[in-house]
Short mmCIF file of C-alpha atoms and ligand atoms in Angstrom, two decimals:
data_model
loop_
_atom_site.label_atom_id
_atom_site.label_comp_id
_atom_site.label_asym_id
_atom_site.label_seq_id
_atom_site.Cartn_x
_atom_site.Cartn_y
_atom_site.Cartn_z
CA MET A 17 15.84 -30.52 -49.32
CA LYS A 18 15.42 -32.41 -46.08
CA TYR A 19 14.21 -30.74 -42.91
CA ILE A 20 13.39 -31.36 -39.28
CA LEU A 21 10.24 -29.66 -38.09
CA ALA A 22 10.43 -28.22 -34.58
CA LEU A 23 7.21 -27.30 -32.77
CA ASP A 24 7.76 -24.98 -29.80
CA GLN A 25 4.50 -24.64 -27.88
CA GLY A 26 5.17 -21.86 -25.35
CA THR A 27 3.20 -20.08 -22.65
CA THR A 28 2.29 -17.08 -24.77
CA SER A 29 2.74 -18.31 -28.33
CA SER A 30 3.01 -21.35 -30.56
CA ARG A 31 5.92 -21.52 -32.98
CA ALA A 32 7.06 -23.81 -35.77
CA LEU A 33 10.56 -23.88 -37.26
CA LEU A 34 12.24 -25.78 -40.08
CA VAL A 35 15.87 -26.76 -39.54
CA ASN A 36 18.18 -28.10 -42.25
CA HIS A 37 21.11 -30.47 -41.99
CA ALA A 38 23.57 -27.61 -41.48
CA GLY A 39 21.60 -26.61 -38.38
CA GLN A 40 20.23 -23.47 -40.03
CA ILE A 41 16.72 -22.26 -39.30
CA CYS A 42 15.11 -22.04 -42.74
CA GLY A 43 11.74 -20.69 -41.66
CA VAL A 44 9.83 -19.66 -38.55
CA ARG A 45 6.16 -18.98 -37.92
CA GLN A 46 4.71 -17.76 -34.64
CA GLN A 47 1.26 -17.01 -33.33
CA GLU A 48 0.20 -15.70 -29.95
CA PHE A 49 -2.96 -16.98 -28.30
CA PRO A 50 -5.15 -15.59 -25.49
CA GLN A 51 -4.22 -15.81 -21.83
CA ILE A 52 -7.22 -16.37 -19.60
CA PHE A 53 -7.21 -14.98 -16.05
CA PRO A 54 -10.49 -16.07 -14.41
CA ARG A 55 -9.41 -14.56 -11.07
CA THR A 56 -6.31 -13.30 -9.29
CA GLY A 57 -3.52 -15.84 -9.46
CA TRP A 58 -5.37 -18.17 -11.85
CA VAL A 59 -4.07 -18.69 -15.39
CA GLU A 60 -5.71 -20.78 -18.12
CA HIS A 61 -5.45 -21.42 -21.85
CA ASP A 62 -8.14 -22.81 -24.11
CA PRO A 63 -6.71 -26.18 -25.27
CA THR A 64 -8.32 -25.57 -28.67
CA ASP A 65 -6.39 -22.28 -28.97
CA ILE A 66 -3.18 -24.12 -28.15
CA LEU A 67 -3.89 -26.76 -30.78
CA ASN A 68 -5.21 -24.45 -33.49
CA SER A 69 -2.41 -21.90 -33.15
CA GLN A 70 0.14 -24.70 -33.33
CA LEU A 71 -1.53 -26.24 -36.39
CA THR A 72 -1.89 -22.86 -38.13
CA VAL A 73 1.78 -21.92 -37.83
CA THR A 74 2.89 -25.43 -38.78
CA ARG A 75 0.70 -25.68 -41.89
CA ASP A 76 1.66 -22.17 -42.96
CA LEU A 77 5.35 -22.94 -42.54
CA ILE A 78 5.13 -26.20 -44.50
CA ASN A 79 3.06 -24.65 -47.28
CA LYS A 80 5.22 -21.55 -47.70
CA ILE A 81 8.70 -22.99 -47.23
CA CYS A 82 8.56 -26.60 -48.44
CA ASN A 83 8.33 -27.71 -52.05
CA PRO A 84 6.20 -30.82 -52.55
CA ASP A 85 9.30 -32.97 -52.99
CA ASP A 86 11.11 -31.57 -49.94
CA GLU A 87 11.13 -34.10 -47.16
CA ILE A 88 10.30 -33.45 -43.52
CA ILE A 89 12.01 -36.43 -42.00
CA GLY A 90 11.24 -35.84 -38.33
CA LEU A 91 9.09 -33.71 -36.07
CA GLY A 92 9.96 -32.75 -32.50
CA ILE A 93 7.75 -31.14 -29.87
CA THR A 94 8.97 -28.92 -27.07
CA ASN A 95 6.43 -27.35 -24.77
CA GLN A 96 5.54 -25.16 -21.82
CA ARG A 97 5.97 -27.55 -18.94
CA GLU A 98 3.58 -28.70 -16.20
CA THR A 99 0.44 -27.24 -17.82
CA VAL A 100 -2.46 -29.70 -17.50
CA ILE A 101 -5.09 -30.71 -20.05
CA VAL A 102 -7.78 -33.34 -19.34
CA TRP A 103 -9.90 -34.55 -22.23
CA ASN A 104 -12.47 -37.19 -23.11
CA LYS A 105 -10.87 -39.99 -25.07
CA HIS A 106 -14.01 -40.75 -27.08
CA THR A 107 -14.86 -37.21 -28.21
CA GLY A 108 -11.47 -35.50 -27.91
CA ASN A 109 -13.16 -32.67 -26.02
CA PRO A 110 -11.31 -31.11 -23.09
CA VAL A 111 -13.36 -31.21 -19.88
CA TYR A 112 -11.89 -27.87 -18.76
CA ASN A 113 -9.42 -25.21 -19.91
CA ALA A 114 -5.72 -25.98 -19.69
CA ILE A 115 -4.51 -25.04 -16.22
CA VAL A 116 -1.25 -23.23 -16.87
CA TRP A 117 1.94 -23.88 -14.88
CA GLN A 118 1.80 -20.34 -13.42
CA CYS A 119 -1.69 -20.90 -11.99
CA GLN A 120 -1.81 -20.74 -8.20
CA ARG A 121 -5.23 -22.37 -7.66
CA SER A 122 -3.75 -25.45 -6.02
CA ALA A 123 -1.64 -23.46 -3.53
CA GLU A 124 -3.99 -24.37 -0.71
CA TYR A 125 -3.73 -28.08 -1.46
CA CYS A 126 0.06 -27.68 -1.52
CA ASN A 127 -0.14 -26.11 1.96
CA PHE A 128 -2.07 -29.19 3.05
CA LEU A 129 0.69 -31.44 1.64
CA ARG A 130 3.38 -29.44 3.44
CA ASP A 131 1.44 -29.34 6.72
CA ASN A 132 1.02 -33.10 6.57
CA ASP A 133 4.72 -33.79 6.11
CA TYR A 134 4.69 -34.86 2.49
CA THR A 135 7.52 -32.48 1.51
CA GLU A 136 10.33 -34.96 2.08
CA THR A 137 8.54 -37.92 0.43
CA ILE A 138 7.63 -35.85 -2.61
CA HIS A 139 11.15 -34.48 -2.94
CA ARG A 140 12.73 -37.92 -2.62
CA LYS A 141 10.41 -39.49 -5.18
CA THR A 142 9.89 -36.71 -7.72
CA GLY A 143 12.85 -34.37 -7.15
CA LEU A 144 10.40 -31.46 -6.82
CA VAL A 145 9.50 -29.04 -4.06
CA VAL A 146 5.82 -29.01 -3.11
CA ASP A 147 4.48 -26.14 -5.22
CA ALA A 148 1.34 -25.27 -7.15
CA TYR A 149 3.39 -25.10 -10.39
CA PHE A 150 3.41 -28.84 -10.87
CA SER A 151 0.75 -30.92 -12.61
CA GLY A 152 -0.58 -33.40 -10.01
CA PRO A 153 -2.47 -30.92 -7.82
CA LYS A 154 -3.91 -29.26 -10.95
CA ILE A 155 -5.31 -32.59 -12.19
CA LYS A 156 -6.77 -33.14 -8.73
CA TRP A 157 -8.45 -29.74 -8.92
CA ILE A 158 -10.17 -30.66 -12.21
CA LEU A 159 -11.35 -34.03 -10.87
CA ASP A 160 -12.63 -32.41 -7.66
CA ASN A 161 -14.32 -29.40 -9.23
CA ILE A 162 -15.64 -30.26 -12.68
CA LYS A 163 -19.00 -31.98 -12.56
CA GLY A 164 -18.81 -35.63 -13.58
CA ALA A 165 -15.04 -35.53 -14.14
CA ARG A 166 -14.03 -37.85 -11.33
CA GLN A 167 -16.59 -40.48 -12.27
CA ALA A 168 -15.62 -40.30 -15.96
CA ALA A 169 -11.94 -40.57 -15.01
CA GLU A 170 -12.61 -43.61 -12.84
CA GLN A 171 -14.52 -45.25 -15.71
CA GLY A 172 -11.46 -44.74 -17.92
CA ASP A 173 -13.07 -42.14 -20.19
CA LEU A 174 -10.67 -39.25 -19.49
CA LEU A 175 -7.06 -38.71 -20.43
CA PHE A 176 -4.55 -36.37 -18.82
CA GLY A 177 -1.65 -34.87 -20.68
CA THR A 178 0.85 -32.08 -20.56
CA VAL A 179 0.82 -30.02 -23.77
CA ASP A 180 3.10 -32.44 -25.63
CA SER A 181 0.63 -35.31 -25.04
CA TRP A 182 -2.32 -33.18 -26.12
CA LEU A 183 -0.61 -32.17 -29.37
CA ILE A 184 0.54 -35.70 -30.22
CA TRP A 185 -2.88 -37.20 -29.48
CA ASN A 186 -4.40 -34.70 -31.89
CA LEU A 187 -1.67 -34.90 -34.53
CA THR A 188 -2.12 -38.68 -34.69
CA GLY A 189 -5.90 -38.69 -34.75
CA GLY A 190 -6.11 -39.99 -31.17
CA LYS A 191 -3.78 -42.94 -31.76
CA TYR A 192 -1.07 -42.16 -29.24
CA HIS A 193 -1.40 -41.04 -25.65
CA ILE A 194 2.25 -40.57 -24.72
CA THR A 195 4.78 -38.23 -23.13
CA ASP A 196 8.52 -38.33 -22.49
CA TYR A 197 10.56 -38.60 -19.29
CA SER A 198 11.40 -34.88 -19.13
CA ASN A 199 7.73 -33.87 -19.10
CA ALA A 200 6.68 -36.73 -16.79
CA SER A 201 9.26 -35.58 -14.25
CA ARG A 202 7.38 -32.26 -13.82
CA THR A 203 4.04 -33.76 -12.85
CA MET A 204 4.78 -34.49 -9.17
CA LEU A 205 3.36 -37.97 -9.91
CA PHE A 206 6.41 -39.57 -11.50
CA ASN A 207 9.07 -41.35 -9.53
CA ILE A 208 12.38 -40.23 -11.06
CA ASN A 209 14.31 -43.05 -9.35
CA THR A 210 12.19 -45.99 -10.52
CA LEU A 211 11.06 -44.20 -13.72
CA THR A 212 7.41 -45.13 -13.15
CA TRP A 213 4.21 -43.32 -12.22
CA ASP A 214 4.17 -43.43 -8.43
CA GLU A 215 1.25 -45.38 -6.98
CA GLU A 216 1.50 -43.79 -3.56
CA LEU A 217 1.32 -40.26 -4.98
CA LEU A 218 -1.53 -41.21 -7.35
CA GLU A 219 -3.41 -42.60 -4.37
CA LEU A 220 -2.65 -39.49 -2.30
CA MET A 221 -4.02 -37.15 -4.98
CA LYS A 222 -6.76 -39.61 -6.00
CA ILE A 223 -5.74 -39.66 -9.65
CA PRO A 224 -6.72 -42.83 -11.60
CA ALA A 225 -3.68 -44.37 -13.32
CA ALA A 226 -5.75 -45.02 -16.46
CA MET A 227 -5.67 -41.26 -17.21
CA LEU A 228 -1.90 -41.12 -17.51
CA PRO A 229 0.10 -41.17 -20.74
CA GLU A 230 2.71 -43.82 -21.51
CA VAL A 231 6.17 -42.48 -20.82
CA HIS A 232 8.79 -42.90 -23.53
CA SER A 233 12.31 -41.93 -24.45
CA SER A 234 12.80 -38.27 -25.42
CA SER A 235 14.17 -39.14 -28.87
CA MET A 236 12.67 -42.04 -30.86
CA ILE A 237 10.00 -42.56 -33.50
CA TYR A 238 6.73 -42.75 -31.57
CA GLY A 239 4.39 -42.77 -34.57
CA HIS A 240 3.41 -40.61 -37.56
CA THR A 241 1.18 -37.58 -37.99
CA GLU A 242 -2.14 -38.29 -39.73
CA GLN A 243 -1.88 -37.37 -43.41
CA ALA A 244 -4.99 -35.19 -43.29
CA ILE A 245 -3.78 -32.99 -40.43
CA LEU A 246 -0.55 -31.53 -41.82
CA GLY A 247 -0.91 -32.80 -45.38
CA ARG A 248 1.96 -35.19 -44.73
CA SER A 249 2.66 -38.24 -42.65
CA ILE A 250 5.70 -37.17 -40.62
CA PRO A 251 7.49 -39.30 -38.03
CA ILE A 252 7.14 -37.76 -34.57
CA SER A 253 10.61 -38.30 -33.22
CA ALA A 254 11.30 -36.20 -30.10
CA ILE A 255 9.58 -34.70 -27.05
CA LEU A 256 11.24 -32.44 -24.47
CA GLY A 257 10.06 -29.88 -21.95
CA ASP A 258 11.19 -26.39 -23.00
CA GLN A 259 13.98 -25.88 -20.46
CA GLN A 260 15.36 -29.36 -21.07
CA ALA A 261 15.29 -28.67 -24.81
CA ALA A 262 17.30 -25.48 -24.20
CA LEU A 263 19.87 -27.51 -22.25
CA PHE A 264 20.08 -29.95 -25.17
CA GLY A 265 20.20 -27.16 -27.73
CA ASN A 266 23.14 -25.59 -25.93
CA LEU A 267 24.81 -29.01 -26.20
CA CYS A 268 25.15 -29.22 -22.44
CA LEU A 269 25.43 -32.99 -22.84
CA GLU A 270 28.19 -33.71 -20.30
CA PRO A 271 27.88 -33.74 -16.50
CA GLY A 272 28.79 -30.37 -15.02
CA THR A 273 27.62 -28.28 -17.97
CA VAL A 274 25.15 -25.47 -17.30
CA LYS A 275 22.86 -23.19 -19.24
CA ASN A 276 20.91 -20.15 -18.13
CA THR A 277 17.92 -18.82 -20.02
CA TYR A 278 17.49 -15.12 -19.22
CA GLY A 279 13.85 -14.56 -20.17
CA THR A 280 11.03 -13.04 -18.15
CA GLY A 281 12.37 -15.15 -15.30
CA ALA A 282 15.55 -17.17 -15.49
CA PHE A 283 15.98 -20.93 -15.50
CA LEU A 284 19.34 -22.50 -14.81
CA LEU A 285 19.80 -26.17 -15.59
CA MET A 286 22.90 -28.20 -14.85
CA ASN A 287 23.45 -31.58 -16.43
CA THR A 288 24.41 -34.01 -13.64
CA GLY A 289 24.77 -37.10 -15.84
CA ASN A 290 23.07 -40.36 -14.96
CA ARG A 291 22.95 -39.57 -11.29
CA PRO A 292 20.17 -37.55 -9.65
CA PHE A 293 21.45 -35.14 -6.98
CA PHE A 294 18.93 -34.24 -4.31
CA SER A 295 19.58 -30.69 -3.19
CA GLN A 296 19.18 -29.40 0.32
CA ASP A 297 19.34 -25.86 -1.06
CA GLY A 298 16.08 -25.61 -2.96
CA LEU A 299 17.22 -26.81 -6.39
CA LEU A 300 14.84 -29.12 -8.22
CA THR A 301 16.00 -32.49 -9.47
CA THR A 302 14.57 -33.26 -12.84
CA ILE A 303 15.01 -35.61 -15.76
CA ALA A 304 16.85 -33.83 -18.53
CA TRP A 305 16.08 -36.54 -21.11
CA GLN A 306 16.24 -40.21 -21.75
CA ILE A 307 17.94 -41.17 -24.99
CA ASN A 308 19.11 -44.65 -26.04
CA LYS A 309 17.92 -46.00 -22.68
CA GLU A 310 20.25 -43.65 -20.82
CA THR A 311 18.52 -41.35 -18.35
CA ILE A 312 20.23 -38.00 -17.81
CA TYR A 313 19.31 -35.88 -14.80
CA ALA A 314 19.59 -32.16 -14.18
CA LEU A 315 19.47 -29.76 -11.28
CA GLU A 316 17.27 -26.75 -11.87
CA GLY A 317 17.19 -23.33 -10.24
CA THR A 318 14.40 -20.81 -10.67
CA ILE A 319 14.63 -17.02 -10.63
CA PHE A 320 11.19 -15.42 -10.87
CA MET A 321 12.24 -11.96 -12.05
CA ALA A 322 15.06 -11.61 -14.60
CA GLY A 323 14.21 -9.66 -17.79
CA ALA A 324 10.93 -8.73 -16.08
CA THR A 325 12.91 -6.46 -13.73
CA ILE A 326 13.96 -4.44 -16.77
CA GLN A 327 10.34 -4.33 -17.97
CA TRP A 328 9.37 -2.97 -14.56
CA LEU A 329 11.93 -0.15 -14.84
CA ARG A 330 10.50 0.66 -18.25
CA ASP A 331 6.77 0.32 -17.58
CA ASN A 332 6.37 1.22 -13.92
CA LEU A 333 9.13 3.78 -13.35
CA GLY A 334 9.68 5.00 -16.91
CA LEU A 335 13.45 5.01 -16.30
CA ILE A 336 14.22 3.58 -19.72
CA LYS A 337 12.34 3.66 -23.00
CA ASP A 338 13.22 0.14 -24.02
CA ALA A 339 15.05 -2.87 -22.60
CA ALA A 340 18.11 -2.32 -24.80
CA GLU A 341 18.66 1.16 -23.30
CA SER A 342 19.47 -0.50 -19.97
CA GLU A 343 22.79 -1.62 -21.44
CA THR A 344 24.05 1.83 -22.49
CA LEU A 345 22.85 3.43 -19.28
CA ALA A 346 24.48 0.79 -17.07
CA ALA A 347 27.74 1.13 -18.96
CA SER A 348 27.66 4.94 -18.63
CA VAL A 349 28.56 4.76 -14.92
CA GLU A 350 31.56 3.13 -13.30
CA ASP A 351 29.60 1.17 -10.75
CA SER A 352 26.22 1.14 -9.07
CA ALA A 353 27.40 3.67 -6.43
CA GLY A 354 26.50 1.25 -3.65
CA VAL A 355 22.92 0.78 -4.86
CA TYR A 356 21.55 -2.77 -4.66
CA PHE A 357 18.22 -3.81 -6.14
CA VAL A 358 16.70 -7.08 -4.91
CA PRO A 359 13.87 -7.81 -7.36
CA ALA A 360 11.80 -9.95 -4.99
CA PHE A 361 8.51 -8.68 -6.45
CA GLN A 362 7.01 -12.16 -6.28
CA GLY A 363 9.20 -13.48 -3.50
CA LEU A 364 12.55 -15.13 -4.11
CA GLY A 365 13.03 -18.56 -5.70
CA THR A 366 16.14 -20.77 -5.48
CA PRO A 367 17.80 -20.99 -2.97
CA TYR A 368 15.66 -18.81 -0.67
CA TRP A 369 12.13 -20.01 -1.57
CA ASN A 370 10.51 -17.16 0.29
CA MET A 371 7.17 -16.24 -1.23
CA GLU A 372 6.31 -13.46 1.21
CA THR A 373 9.11 -10.97 0.72
CA THR A 374 8.82 -7.94 -1.57
CA ALA A 375 11.44 -6.10 -3.61
CA LEU A 376 13.96 -3.64 -2.20
CA ILE A 377 16.34 -0.95 -3.42
CA SER A 378 19.04 -0.18 -0.87
CA GLY A 379 22.10 2.03 -0.60
CA LEU A 380 20.50 5.17 -2.07
CA THR A 381 22.39 8.40 -1.46
CA ARG A 382 21.74 11.85 -2.95
CA GLY A 383 24.36 11.07 -5.56
CA ALA A 384 22.37 8.12 -6.91
CA GLN A 385 21.28 8.60 -10.52
CA ARG A 386 18.87 6.84 -12.83
CA ALA A 387 21.85 5.00 -14.37
CA HIS A 388 22.87 3.59 -10.99
CA ILE A 389 19.43 2.14 -10.39
CA VAL A 390 19.25 0.65 -13.88
CA ARG A 391 22.73 -0.77 -13.45
CA ALA A 392 21.79 -2.23 -10.07
CA ALA A 393 18.80 -3.94 -11.71
CA LEU A 394 20.99 -5.63 -14.33
CA GLU A 395 23.56 -6.53 -11.70
CA ALA A 396 20.77 -8.11 -9.66
CA ILE A 397 20.01 -10.56 -12.48
CA ALA A 398 23.65 -11.63 -12.38
CA TYR A 399 23.75 -11.81 -8.58
CA ARG A 400 20.59 -13.94 -8.48
CA THR A 401 22.12 -16.23 -11.11
CA ASN A 402 25.23 -16.45 -8.99
CA ASP A 403 23.14 -17.40 -5.94
CA VAL A 404 21.89 -20.41 -7.93
CA LEU A 405 25.30 -21.28 -9.40
CA SER A 406 26.80 -21.29 -5.90
CA VAL A 407 24.35 -23.87 -4.59
CA MET A 408 24.68 -25.98 -7.74
CA GLN A 409 28.43 -26.15 -7.25
CA HIS A 410 28.03 -26.77 -3.55
CA ASP A 411 25.47 -29.57 -3.94
CA THR A 412 27.30 -31.42 -6.72
CA GLU A 413 30.87 -30.54 -5.73
CA MET A 414 31.39 -29.95 -9.46
CA ASP A 415 33.53 -27.01 -10.53
CA LEU A 416 32.17 -25.01 -13.41
CA ASN A 417 34.29 -23.34 -16.05
CA ASP A 418 31.66 -21.79 -18.22
CA MET A 419 27.95 -21.29 -18.74
CA LEU A 420 25.91 -21.23 -21.95
CA VAL A 421 23.26 -18.52 -22.13
CA ASP A 422 20.15 -17.67 -24.13
CA GLY A 423 16.83 -15.83 -23.76
CA GLY A 424 15.90 -12.21 -24.51
CA ALA A 425 18.00 -10.55 -21.79
CA ALA A 426 21.10 -12.50 -22.91
CA MET A 427 21.32 -9.89 -25.69
CA ASN A 428 22.60 -7.49 -23.01
CA ASN A 429 26.42 -7.40 -23.20
CA PHE A 430 26.77 -5.49 -19.94
CA LEU A 431 24.77 -8.15 -18.11
CA LEU A 432 26.86 -11.01 -19.51
CA GLN A 433 30.17 -9.30 -18.76
CA PHE A 434 29.04 -8.61 -15.20
CA GLN A 435 27.89 -12.24 -14.93
CA ALA A 436 31.34 -13.44 -16.03
CA ASP A 437 32.96 -11.11 -13.48
CA ILE A 438 30.76 -11.91 -10.51
CA SER A 439 30.66 -15.68 -11.11
CA ASN A 440 34.26 -15.93 -12.31
CA LEU A 441 33.09 -18.01 -15.27
CA SER A 442 33.31 -17.69 -19.02
CA ILE A 443 29.87 -16.87 -20.34
CA ILE A 444 29.20 -18.26 -23.81
CA ARG A 445 26.47 -16.78 -25.98
CA PRO A 446 25.75 -18.60 -29.25
CA GLN A 447 24.89 -16.29 -32.13
CA ASN A 448 21.69 -18.23 -32.61
CA ILE A 449 19.93 -17.97 -29.26
CA GLU A 450 17.06 -20.23 -30.41
CA SER A 451 18.40 -23.00 -28.21
CA THR A 452 14.98 -24.42 -27.26
CA ALA A 453 13.99 -24.95 -30.89
CA MET A 454 17.47 -26.20 -31.81
CA GLY A 455 17.42 -28.64 -28.90
CA ILE A 456 14.19 -30.26 -30.01
CA ALA A 457 15.32 -30.28 -33.64
CA PHE A 458 18.57 -31.99 -32.63
CA ALA A 459 16.73 -34.61 -30.55
CA ALA A 460 14.26 -35.25 -33.40
CA GLY A 461 17.04 -35.42 -35.98
CA LEU A 462 19.10 -37.90 -33.97
CA ALA A 463 16.14 -40.30 -33.77
CA VAL A 464 15.77 -40.45 -37.56
CA GLY A 465 19.48 -40.49 -38.42
CA PHE A 466 19.48 -36.93 -39.83
CA TRP A 467 22.49 -36.45 -37.58
CA GLU A 468 24.58 -39.46 -36.53
CA ASN A 469 25.40 -38.54 -32.94
CA SER A 470 26.25 -35.68 -30.62
CA ASP A 471 29.75 -35.39 -32.11
CA GLU A 472 28.16 -34.49 -35.40
CA LEU A 473 25.97 -31.90 -33.67
CA ARG A 474 29.11 -30.29 -32.30
CA THR A 475 30.49 -29.87 -35.79
CA ILE A 476 27.55 -27.70 -36.78
CA LYS A 477 29.37 -24.41 -36.78
CA GLN A 478 27.95 -21.90 -34.34
CA GLN A 479 29.47 -18.49 -33.91
CA THR A 480 29.66 -17.63 -30.23
CA ARG A 481 30.66 -14.62 -28.21
CA VAL A 482 32.54 -15.39 -25.03
CA PHE A 483 32.61 -13.04 -22.03
CA THR A 484 35.61 -13.79 -19.81
CA PRO A 485 36.04 -12.65 -16.19
CA GLN A 486 38.00 -9.42 -15.77
CA MET A 487 37.31 -8.54 -12.13
CA THR A 488 39.74 -9.04 -9.25
CA ALA A 489 38.75 -11.61 -6.62
CA ASN A 490 38.78 -8.86 -4.02
CA LYS A 491 36.30 -6.69 -5.82
CA ARG A 492 34.10 -9.67 -6.66
CA ASN A 493 33.93 -10.71 -3.02
CA THR A 494 33.18 -7.19 -1.79
CA LEU A 495 30.39 -6.68 -4.32
CA TYR A 496 28.80 -10.08 -3.70
CA GLN A 497 28.99 -9.55 0.06
CA GLY A 498 27.07 -6.30 -0.47
CA TRP A 499 24.44 -8.21 -2.43
CA GLN A 500 24.11 -10.84 0.28
CA ASN A 501 23.60 -8.10 2.86
CA ALA A 502 20.86 -6.57 0.73
CA VAL A 503 19.15 -9.97 0.40
CA LYS A 504 19.33 -10.39 4.17
CA ARG A 505 17.57 -7.06 4.63
CA CYS A 506 14.98 -8.07 2.09
CA LEU A 507 14.25 -11.35 3.82
P1 LIG B 644 10.11 -15.11 -22.38
O1 LIG B 644 10.43 -16.26 -23.29
O2 LIG B 644 10.20 -15.44 -20.92
O3 LIG B 644 8.86 -14.37 -22.74
P2 LIG B 644 12.29 -13.72 -23.73
O4 LIG B 644 13.38 -14.73 -23.80
O5 LIG B 644 11.56 -13.37 -24.96
O6 LIG B 644 11.30 -14.06 -22.53
O7 LIG B 644 12.94 -12.38 -23.13
C1 LIG B 644 12.15 -11.27 -22.83
C2 LIG B 644 12.72 -10.54 -21.62
O8 LIG B 644 14.03 -10.09 -21.91
C3 LIG B 644 11.90 -9.32 -21.25
O9 LIG B 644 11.62 -9.40 -19.87
C4 LIG B 644 12.81 -8.13 -21.56
O10 LIG B 644 12.70 -7.12 -20.57
C5 LIG B 644 14.19 -8.75 -21.51
N1 LIG B 644 15.11 -8.10 -22.45
C6 LIG B 644 15.04 -8.06 -23.79
N2 LIG B 644 16.08 -7.38 -24.32
C7 LIG B 644 16.85 -7.00 -23.28
C8 LIG B 644 18.07 -6.27 -23.15
N3 LIG B 644 18.74 -5.82 -24.20
N4 LIG B 644 18.54 -6.06 -21.90
C9 LIG B 644 17.90 -6.54 -20.81
N5 LIG B 644 16.75 -7.23 -20.87
C10 LIG B 644 16.23 -7.45 -22.08
#
């Protein structure tokens, strides 16, 4: 047997998967690791936990699933994006915990950047909004706050990497300090127009260029794993940030194709081909991947609360006993009886970018039942998605016909039907919703000739379920107008 090994290093767990030539997942291992919250709004991981959990699941998978003469012909890494690790290149020791993408410790520095009119420059160069999510300000925090770090960095002793770089450096015994274009484009230090680390931004954040990884294509053979580490020397042949991998895994390879991952939050990415669009509506411009010297860009919209809204109904209000119950309850009533639920618990992301607002339930009458509130919560996920789809279509002037979906909440049939109705799009759910892992496996397999090209990937048979719009335009407009009014109240 021949396999591709996909490593999916996520925010809460590390996973390893083996994929065969037919595109089937032949084995999965997963391990959670501790989340560290040193104070309110701060989130860290121990880089050793990240590495060890990833190695444990990978070794276990190889040992249990592969016979000695089975070949693993390529290994791809997809990862939680933006998270920062800084380590000493002589000892391999991290100088501090990994600062996780969610961590807000650099919010104040981001205020400084905004107050000093860097917003436009940063957007034009990196495609990003100024926000504490991104890597640059986190690296700056480490250099400013960890004793001796700045001096060591200036002497060339420290390396920075996102999680992909950290894993590859360790898997190759410190031989390669590299990343790919999709991960580089999330650092707020990388110029997505010139495809180089941006000297002006490095100077602004006082980050020595010697710390930065070399940026490579997202699908090529970079090097091999050290024999001793996984018991095999495997070509490392793809790197992609997790959301970009999901776009690839959904085979959104043409301009104008979109995927939405309905997880805790939701991330919409639209492939815009080899042209970056710079949104005036709060969408991020990002590099989807670079393959065969062709750079593909994407627009990205962020929704903070998607499936998490359903968790809140379950854990804080006790309205449902599990997430799946939301589907039957929502379908048990004809409509939401005028109830709207704007889940702005942590503010609202694209296109509003308002961090101050809180959530709101409006339109309650004495007739309102539990089912109406639960239904309104599911509808809200679809309305928020539609808010993002509207600006994507507006900014690119591209008409969408359909959207690929994945993530835990994409299991909800009511949600997907309502999404089809409210967005007037066909919603396509592959049976295998492991699109992140499939995306990185595809990219790794292409680099080593396991699959010839994207046409061959399309022939890998995937059962899908398609939700087609059933609602009249009139009803759609009335409902969406009601949502927009509720958002206005919320803001
Ligand atoms: P993440 O990768 O962000 O942790 P997942 O893709 O695993 O998220 O999805 C988990 C989320 O999906 C949870 O917030 C959960 O409430 C939601 N979820 C799971 N099943 C359903 C369902 N049937 N209906 C609605 N939401 C669901």
